[in-house]
XYZ file of C-alpha atoms in Angstrom:
447
model
C -32.839 149.723 -16.078
C -32.275 151.434 -12.775
C -33.460 149.710 -9.727
C -36.588 151.091 -8.125
C -35.688 153.151 -5.258
C -36.353 151.701 -1.903
C -36.797 148.161 -3.213
C -35.035 145.574 -1.017
C -32.540 143.576 -3.065
C -33.181 139.830 -3.556
C -31.372 137.560 -1.060
C -30.921 133.854 -0.935
C -33.414 132.163 1.468
C -31.975 129.739 4.129
C -33.327 126.293 3.410
C -33.520 123.340 5.749
C -31.896 120.152 4.480
C -35.164 118.255 4.287
C -34.672 116.354 1.072
C -37.300 118.500 -0.604
C -35.167 121.653 -1.638
C -36.962 124.398 -3.571
C -34.800 126.742 -5.597
C -37.225 129.579 -4.581
C -36.886 128.947 -0.902
C -38.598 126.798 1.680
C -41.501 124.832 0.550
C -44.516 124.806 2.947
C -44.842 120.906 2.266
C -41.242 120.504 3.456
C -41.871 122.349 6.709
C -44.835 120.304 7.411
C -43.076 117.019 6.602
C -40.164 117.972 9.088
C -42.678 118.851 11.723
C -44.510 115.660 11.178
C -41.304 113.705 11.541
C -40.249 115.537 14.657
C -43.742 114.898 16.166
C -43.414 111.234 15.164
C -40.009 110.917 16.917
C -41.240 112.613 19.962
C -44.319 110.404 20.304
C -42.164 107.351 19.621
C -39.824 108.377 22.386
C -42.815 108.988 24.695
C -44.347 105.552 24.015
C -40.945 103.824 24.394
C -40.730 105.560 27.743
C -44.070 104.461 28.721
C -43.560 100.758 27.873
C -42.865 99.879 31.414
C -45.984 101.701 32.460
C -48.039 99.569 30.149
C -46.297 96.425 31.448
C -47.097 97.462 35.015
C -50.725 98.224 33.912
C -50.962 94.779 32.491
C -49.734 93.216 35.611
C -52.128 95.365 37.775
C -54.964 94.131 35.650
C -54.134 90.381 36.315
C -53.623 91.024 39.932
C -56.885 92.836 40.122
C -58.513 89.898 38.417
C -56.978 87.336 40.934
C -57.976 89.539 43.949
C -61.443 90.433 42.735
C -62.929 87.183 41.203
C -63.687 85.401 44.449
C -65.831 88.493 45.553
C -67.357 89.812 42.279
C -66.972 89.376 38.600
C -66.866 93.402 38.113
C -63.289 93.917 39.241
C -62.301 90.790 37.482
C -63.601 92.014 34.045
C -62.017 95.432 34.796
C -58.686 93.537 35.336
C -58.920 91.684 31.995
C -59.562 95.014 30.211
C -56.587 96.626 31.936
C -54.441 93.638 31.171
C -55.305 93.705 27.488
C -54.905 97.545 27.319
C -51.470 97.259 28.900
C -50.402 94.513 26.518
C -51.539 96.393 23.570
C -49.855 99.588 24.715
C -46.524 97.821 25.340
C -46.743 96.143 21.957
C -47.370 99.360 20.184
C -44.607 101.419 22.256
C -41.911 98.820 21.727
C -43.053 97.464 18.292
C -42.513 94.107 19.864
C -45.553 92.012 20.617
C -45.732 89.240 23.165
C -47.061 86.209 21.501
C -46.779 82.470 22.440
C -47.955 79.452 20.411
C -49.532 76.287 21.653
C -51.469 73.300 20.467
C -54.126 74.159 22.856
C -54.418 77.650 21.389
C -54.667 76.010 17.908
C -57.597 74.040 18.939
C -59.211 77.011 20.667
C -59.007 79.028 17.413
C -60.754 76.251 15.522
C -63.276 75.872 18.313
C -64.137 79.573 18.092
C -64.192 79.644 14.254
C -66.577 76.585 14.156
C -68.915 78.316 16.764
C -68.936 81.408 14.765
C -69.913 79.469 11.586
C -72.655 77.807 13.609
C -73.839 81.191 14.963
C -73.773 82.904 11.489
C -75.860 80.184 9.946
C -78.364 79.914 12.755
C -81.807 81.471 12.743
C -80.780 84.358 14.878
C -77.148 85.032 13.631
C -76.649 88.425 15.442
C -78.184 87.278 18.833
C -76.027 84.219 18.618
C -72.806 85.903 17.803
C -73.280 88.462 20.571
C -74.058 85.369 23.043
C -70.884 83.596 21.840
C -68.743 86.623 22.560
C -70.339 87.130 25.864
C -69.606 83.534 26.935
C -66.249 83.024 25.480
C -64.432 86.275 26.111
C -63.213 85.190 29.592
C -60.589 83.137 27.774
C -58.608 86.435 27.509
C -57.270 86.056 31.063
C -55.622 82.923 30.091
C -54.093 84.424 26.911
C -52.924 87.516 28.925
C -51.247 85.249 31.531
C -49.706 82.868 29.073
C -48.259 85.788 26.957
C -47.099 88.153 29.581
C -46.114 86.535 32.955
C -42.409 85.812 32.579
C -41.320 85.364 36.265
C -42.263 82.618 38.780
C -42.540 85.317 41.539
C -45.251 87.182 39.532
C -47.154 83.873 39.186
C -46.743 83.410 42.898
C -48.290 86.781 43.603
C -51.152 86.059 41.421
C -51.914 82.721 43.174
C -51.513 84.117 46.644
C -53.876 87.075 45.939
C -56.404 84.603 44.495
C -56.148 82.236 47.510
C -56.303 85.123 50.114
C -59.601 86.508 48.624
C -60.974 83.100 48.169
C -60.520 82.252 51.772
C -62.765 85.175 52.646
C -65.279 83.888 50.192
C -65.133 80.399 51.717
C -65.573 81.513 55.213
C -68.612 83.702 54.143
C -70.048 80.542 52.608
C -69.715 78.685 55.833
C -71.417 81.480 57.607
C -74.234 81.328 55.103
C -74.805 77.565 55.779
C -75.621 78.296 59.473
C -77.099 81.660 59.297
C -79.230 81.343 56.207
C -78.967 84.846 54.917
C -76.937 86.372 52.001
C -75.914 89.723 53.284
C -74.312 90.772 50.082
C -77.634 90.805 48.225
C -80.006 90.811 51.140
C -81.785 87.557 50.419
C -82.694 84.490 52.362
C -81.160 81.286 51.381
C -82.630 78.000 50.425
C -83.208 75.867 53.565
C -81.846 72.316 53.550
C -83.463 70.779 56.637
C -81.532 72.280 59.612
C -78.967 74.223 57.398
C -79.026 76.368 54.362
C -77.447 76.234 50.796
C -74.354 78.351 50.549
C -74.034 80.654 47.512
C -70.988 82.665 48.502
C -70.624 86.095 47.040
C -71.716 85.064 43.661
C -75.388 84.339 44.382
C -75.901 80.690 43.120
C -74.842 77.516 44.781
C -73.369 75.713 41.609
C -71.276 78.640 40.758
C -69.902 78.841 44.271
C -69.247 75.017 44.439
C -67.381 75.117 41.188
C -65.266 78.016 42.140
C -64.401 76.650 45.539
C -63.283 73.407 43.849
C -60.607 75.255 42.148
C -59.551 76.729 45.461
C -59.408 73.515 47.266
C -57.299 71.810 44.576
C -54.792 74.701 44.133
C -54.344 75.267 47.858
C -54.296 71.486 48.610
C -51.632 70.906 45.939
C -49.557 73.786 47.503
C -49.875 72.242 50.859
C -49.297 68.615 49.289
C -46.013 69.731 47.702
C -44.604 70.901 50.950
C -44.315 74.540 50.490
C -42.607 74.986 53.879
C -42.889 78.669 54.241
C -46.613 79.029 54.629
C -47.590 75.303 54.163
C -50.302 75.149 56.889
C -51.721 78.370 55.463
C -52.577 76.599 52.343
C -54.023 73.711 54.234
C -56.285 76.201 56.136
C -57.526 77.578 52.838
C -58.058 74.150 51.413
C -59.990 73.082 54.527
C -62.430 75.992 54.687
C -63.008 75.746 50.957
C -63.924 71.967 51.385
C -66.400 72.778 54.105
C -67.778 75.526 51.923
C -68.362 73.067 49.156
C -70.262 70.725 51.605
C -72.542 73.650 52.405
C -73.442 74.139 48.729
C -75.050 70.719 48.524
C -73.915 70.517 44.963
C -73.782 66.849 43.953
C -71.920 67.255 40.636
C -68.978 68.885 42.461
C -69.172 66.145 45.149
C -68.887 63.500 42.530
C -65.809 65.401 41.020
C -64.042 65.233 44.391
C -64.682 61.469 44.655
C -63.053 61.005 41.166
C -60.251 63.558 41.414
C -59.007 63.343 44.991
C -57.585 59.818 44.592
C -55.570 60.943 41.632
C -54.081 63.797 43.599
C -52.793 61.206 46.080
C -51.639 58.440 43.644
C -49.645 61.148 41.827
C -47.242 60.883 44.761
C -47.311 57.174 44.920
C -49.405 54.179 45.937
C -48.998 54.565 49.746
C -49.806 58.264 49.706
C -52.791 57.647 47.358
C -54.289 55.126 49.711
C -53.779 57.580 52.644
C -55.503 60.334 50.692
C -58.443 57.989 49.878
C -58.704 57.127 53.506
C -58.527 60.727 54.651
C -61.101 61.853 52.104
C -63.427 59.120 53.254
C -63.022 60.043 56.897
C -63.648 63.728 56.140
C -66.825 62.824 54.061
C -68.073 60.558 56.892
C -67.557 63.200 59.533
C -69.143 65.807 57.253
C -72.188 63.718 56.562
C -72.720 62.517 60.176
C -72.495 66.256 61.217
C -74.858 67.258 58.347
C -77.371 64.533 57.810
C -79.008 66.609 55.076
C -75.817 66.281 52.958
C -75.952 62.487 53.194
C -79.508 62.599 51.905
C -78.406 64.889 49.106
C -75.617 62.589 48.317
C -78.051 59.641 48.167
C -80.307 61.334 45.687
C -77.576 61.102 43.001
C -78.572 57.445 42.477
C -82.277 57.981 42.585
C -83.768 58.289 39.087
C -86.995 59.863 40.409
C -84.987 62.890 41.624
C -83.165 63.295 38.385
C -86.001 63.119 35.975
C -85.711 66.650 34.924
C -81.999 66.255 34.005
C -82.628 63.043 32.082
C -85.500 64.652 30.021
C -83.168 67.651 29.164
C -80.517 65.168 28.050
C -83.019 63.341 25.872
C -84.222 66.610 24.362
C -80.527 67.679 23.697
C -79.854 64.457 21.823
C -82.934 64.981 19.737
C -81.999 68.358 18.887
C -78.415 67.567 17.970
C -79.464 64.570 15.805
C -80.921 67.106 13.104
C -77.778 69.340 13.529
C -74.715 67.030 13.811
C -72.255 69.125 11.872
C -73.035 72.802 12.174
C -75.152 72.695 15.334
C -77.810 75.207 16.056
C -75.552 78.188 17.030
C -74.951 79.658 20.493
C -77.870 80.299 22.735
C -80.477 79.028 20.371
C -81.626 76.175 22.802
C -84.742 78.137 23.670
C -85.515 78.656 19.954
C -85.700 75.015 19.222
C -86.666 73.545 22.551
C -90.462 73.200 21.971
C -89.787 71.377 18.655
C -87.631 68.682 20.180
C -88.409 68.349 23.845
C -89.515 64.982 25.088
C -92.627 64.557 27.194
C -92.233 64.648 30.904
C -91.749 66.933 33.913
C -89.560 70.118 33.768
C -88.722 72.541 36.468
C -86.102 74.415 34.387
C -85.364 74.490 30.714
C -82.647 77.000 30.394
C -79.900 74.610 29.122
C -79.111 70.911 28.672
C -77.626 70.575 32.153
C -74.318 69.243 30.576
C -71.395 70.963 29.156
C -70.798 68.452 26.559
C -74.553 68.252 25.334
C -74.532 72.051 25.267
C -71.432 72.259 22.988
C -72.772 69.316 20.871
C -76.052 71.178 20.471
C -74.493 74.557 19.706
C -71.528 73.553 17.377
C -72.148 70.033 16.328
C -69.550 67.146 16.519
C -66.607 69.265 15.175
C -67.249 71.742 17.920
C -67.546 69.142 20.558
C -64.332 67.301 19.218
C -62.352 70.719 19.502
C -63.733 71.325 22.940
C -62.822 67.894 24.375
C -59.529 68.007 22.586
C -58.461 71.255 24.234
C -59.035 69.842 27.772
C -57.259 66.561 26.983
C -54.259 68.446 25.818
C -54.499 70.644 28.979
C -54.393 67.421 31.063
C -51.429 66.274 29.224
C -49.575 69.385 29.598
C -50.276 69.439 33.284
C -49.001 65.980 33.869
C -45.859 66.615 31.741
C -45.166 69.832 33.524
C -45.535 68.124 36.902
C -43.069 65.336 36.064
C -40.523 67.528 34.409
C -39.948 70.217 37.071
C -38.269 70.163 40.372
C -39.601 73.538 41.541
C -42.285 72.803 44.261
C -44.331 75.823 43.538
C -44.637 74.993 39.777
C -45.201 71.403 40.427
C -48.063 72.402 42.847
C -49.606 74.783 40.330
C -49.535 72.251 37.502
C -50.941 69.543 39.767
C -53.636 71.766 41.232
C -54.595 73.114 37.808
C -54.791 69.728 36.212
C -57.067 68.563 39.010
C -59.427 71.516 38.668
C -59.641 71.150 34.886
C -60.342 67.371 35.453
C -62.864 68.236 38.077
C -64.736 70.533 35.885
C -64.783 67.961 33.154
C -66.350 65.429 35.584
C -68.949 67.887 36.940
C -69.588 69.170 33.393
C -71.062 65.714 32.618
C -74.067 66.598 34.979
C -74.275 70.371 34.861
C -73.400 73.564 32.758
C -70.296 75.017 34.285
C -68.446 76.203 31.176
C -71.585 78.312 30.310
C -71.617 79.821 33.762
C -69.769 83.084 33.594
C -67.885 82.983 36.903
C -66.886 79.388 36.498
C -65.878 80.116 32.894
C -63.610 82.898 34.178
C -61.920 80.642 36.907
C -61.811 77.803 34.428
C -59.662 79.896 32.009
C -57.777 81.488 34.890
C -56.641 77.975 35.991
C -55.669 77.173 32.381
C -53.639 80.412 32.427
C -51.854 79.284 35.604
C -51.034 75.881 33.929
C -49.731 77.122 30.575
C -47.737 79.859 32.312
C -46.072 77.212 34.607
C -45.502 75.052 31.626
C -43.731 77.853 29.662
C -41.641 78.733 32.613
C -40.505 75.197 33.136
C -39.715 74.820 29.327
C -37.865 78.200 28.992
C -35.889 78.176 32.325
C -35.822 74.532 32.989
C -37.042 75.023 36.672
């Protein structure tokens, strides 16, 4: 049959080599697949190119945390978020995730798991789970530091930013002690005879005292290890931090210093240990003579009549835990059970048991308390081991100062709730991050 006039003759269609050849021409599915593959390759190239930017973002987040924490928890929280985003972005971009294992992390996982079990089985499971997340998420700063800080110079920047900002907070606390006014929030401070109770930028004297303890131990250790370049700068930071602590009139932190400072000295030998004990005694005598109110406050430690509320809270906590030894009552259910288990007596506060150990025992039972204490025992062992193994003066100082800070919190935590205080929990995990990072650097680079 003759071809129809004007009809365009059939021509072979050009086909892309896509692996989905169609004898009739290019299949729409083939084109879409090719486009998706090209888009995927382009996105992957972009992410790989951005991996360095994600690393920078993570570093910036940690720097922001260290610089902001002495002044406010707001930039510190933003810093943690940026560090996590940067870590996740780098991992997705390079398809290579920064992970590090450690026995402390294993105990931490069990501790969190058991607390979740306690919360889920509590009378208020959602409330308890949200409270658990709110109280424990500061541990992310430790994880980010341990997993991402790979260079000792980066660790130095973090510590120097933290100490520089903390020195401002310490000076502000000393001004508060004499002036009696908290300019940051516009409130008058609690009078302590002729002086006033310092609260720093964080608004509460116990929080400020616990925070300054970490500053004194870190700066003092750096001075102690003879970091020649700016050694006396470290000494100045430690000194103003110590006087800021005196101005808080926080007895539990004073007790921590009495227990921990001799260890700091004896770590360098018997002679130096005795010198440190003598120097500490001299400083305390001068401080208490200059501030008689501080001497009265210290004497109240041994007066049962001035500790009756704490003793009543401890007895109530033991009564409460007696019926929940294994699972506990779940996070933040103390108020739910308080009236049922409280002992008779005077109370001017009932917010918590006034002891970190009793708080954990009540919340998560004996398994939770065992994991909690085990984490810190391992941390102390890691600190001592790192201090002995390295010849690098900075890493020795960080391991020593971090170990002393953790030990100080453990002593103070007998008498007060420091781990459950948000700012103190942040600085506690920050110090653990410093310690584990120093430990990993020593182990990997044999510094």
